[in-house]
């Protein structure tokens, strides 16, 4: 019986864990199911997920209304294979042996749903590409 490849794990990080990282985690969870372990966190988490982000994701058929911003921990980074930062700057801890990507994306904070849609669509495109990469290498 061949060994099963370990499930890859991805951590999405932004400052408030209320917009970009929540959308990315939701898309990856939606597309990958239990084939990828998905986490998101923020270096300075907000109290709630941005309502315009929740509305924009609902338009894509993904409900993130129950999500709560989470604080970034060293353990979350250490237990992830891929860490994707979205504007958290130098506050994200860096560990050897991890794959880091920095996605430069506009911050949806304070924006309406119309401004969030193109950010959402770009995140979905990048998540689909990421999923293709990580499932080909495992």
Coordinates of C-alpha atoms in Angstrom, one line a residue:
X1 CA 0.0 0.0 0.0
X2 CA 1.6 3.3 -1.0
X3 CA 2.0 6.1 1.6
X4 CA -0.5 8.8 1.2
X5 CA 1.0 12.2 0.6
X6 CA 0.6 14.6 3.5
X7 CA -2.2 17.2 3.2
X8 CA -0.6 20.5 2.2
X9 CA -1.4 23.4 4.5
X10 CA -1.8 27.1 3.5
X11 CA -1.9 30.1 5.8
X12 CA -3.3 33.4 4.5
X13 CA -2.2 36.5 6.4
X14 CA -3.3 40.1 6.3
X15 CA -3.3 42.9 8.9
X16 CA -6.9 42.6 10.1
X17 CA -8.0 39.1 8.9
X18 CA -11.2 40.8 7.9
X19 CA -11.0 40.9 4.1
X20 CA -8.3 39.6 1.8
X21 CA -7.2 36.7 3.9
X22 CA -10.7 35.7 4.7
X23 CA -11.7 35.7 1.0
X24 CA -8.6 33.7 0.0
X25 CA -9.2 31.1 2.8
X26 CA -12.8 30.7 1.9
X27 CA -12.1 30.2 -1.8
X28 CA -9.4 27.6 -1.1
X29 CA -11.6 25.8 1.3
X30 CA -14.5 25.9 -1.2
X31 CA -12.3 24.6 -4.1
X32 CA -10.1 22.1 -2.3
X33 CA -12.4 20.7 0.3
X34 CA -10.4 18.5 2.7
X35 CA -7.5 18.1 0.3
X36 CA -5.8 21.2 1.7
X37 CA -5.6 22.5 5.3
X38 CA -6.5 26.1 5.2
X39 CA -5.9 28.8 7.9
X40 CA -6.2 32.6 7.9
X41 CA -5.0 35.1 10.5
X42 CA -4.1 38.7 11.0
X43 CA -1.3 40.6 12.6
X44 CA -3.8 43.0 14.2
X45 CA -7.2 41.3 13.8
X46 CA -10.4 43.3 13.5
X47 CA -13.5 42.5 15.6
X48 CA -15.5 41.3 12.6
X49 CA -15.1 40.4 9.0
X50 CA -15.8 43.3 6.6
X51 CA -19.5 43.3 5.7
X52 CA -18.8 44.3 2.1
X53 CA -16.4 41.2 1.9
X54 CA -19.2 39.0 3.3
X55 CA -21.6 40.4 0.7
X56 CA -19.2 40.0 -2.2
X57 CA -18.4 36.4 -1.2
X58 CA -22.1 35.6 -0.9
X59 CA -22.4 36.7 -4.6
X60 CA -19.9 34.0 -5.4
X61 CA -22.0 31.4 -3.4
X62 CA -19.7 31.3 -0.4
X63 CA -21.0 32.2 3.1
X64 CA -18.3 33.6 5.4
X65 CA -20.8 35.4 7.7
X66 CA -19.8 33.2 10.6
X67 CA -16.1 33.7 10.3
X68 CA -14.2 35.6 13.0
X69 CA -10.8 37.3 12.5
X70 CA -8.1 35.4 14.2
X71 CA -4.7 36.5 15.6
X72 CA -1.6 35.4 13.8
X73 CA 0.5 32.9 15.9
X74 CA 3.9 31.5 15.5
X75 CA 2.4 28.1 15.7
X76 CA 0.1 28.8 12.7
X77 CA 3.1 29.8 10.6
X78 CA 5.2 26.8 11.8
X79 CA 2.5 24.3 10.9
X80 CA 1.9 25.7 7.4
X81 CA 3.7 24.6 4.2
X82 CA 2.8 27.8 2.3
X83 CA 2.3 31.2 3.9
X84 CA 0.7 33.9 1.8
X85 CA 0.9 37.4 3.1
X86 CA -1.3 40.3 1.9
X87 CA 0.1 43.5 3.2
X88 CA 1.2 42.5 6.7
X89 CA 4.7 43.8 6.1
X90 CA 7.3 42.9 8.7
X91 CA 4.9 41.6 11.3
X92 CA 4.7 38.2 9.7
X93 CA 7.2 35.8 11.2
X94 CA 9.5 34.0 8.8
X95 CA 10.8 30.5 9.3
X96 CA 13.3 28.5 7.2
X97 CA 11.8 25.8 5.0
X98 CA 8.4 27.6 4.5
X99 CA 7.3 28.8 1.1
X100 CA 6.3 32.5 1.3
X101 CA 4.3 34.4 -1.3
X102 CA 3.3 38.0 -1.0
X103 CA 0.2 38.9 -2.9
X104 CA 0.0 42.7 -3.5
X105 CA -3.7 43.4 -3.4
X106 CA -5.8 46.5 -2.6
X107 CA -7.2 46.5 0.9
X108 CA -11.0 46.3 0.9
X109 CA -11.2 48.0 4.3
X110 CA -13.7 50.9 4.1
X111 CA -14.8 49.9 0.5
X112 CA -18.2 49.1 -0.7
X113 CA -19.2 45.8 -2.4
X114 CA -18.6 47.3 -5.9
X115 CA -14.9 48.0 -5.0
X116 CA -14.5 44.6 -3.3
X117 CA -15.7 42.6 -6.4
X118 CA -12.5 43.0 -8.5
X119 CA -10.3 42.2 -5.4
X120 CA -12.4 39.1 -4.8
X121 CA -12.1 38.0 -8.4
X122 CA -8.3 38.5 -8.4
X123 CA -8.1 36.5 -5.2
X124 CA -10.1 33.7 -6.7
X125 CA -7.9 33.6 -9.7
X126 CA -4.7 33.5 -7.6
X127 CA -6.2 30.8 -5.3
X128 CA -7.1 28.6 -8.3
X129 CA -3.6 28.9 -9.6
X130 CA -2.2 28.1 -6.1
X131 CA -4.4 25.1 -5.8
X132 CA -3.2 23.8 -9.2
X133 CA 0.5 24.3 -8.0
X134 CA 0.2 22.7 -4.6
X135 CA -1.9 19.7 -5.8
X136 CA 0.6 19.0 -8.6
X137 CA 3.6 19.0 -6.2
X138 CA 2.1 16.7 -3.5

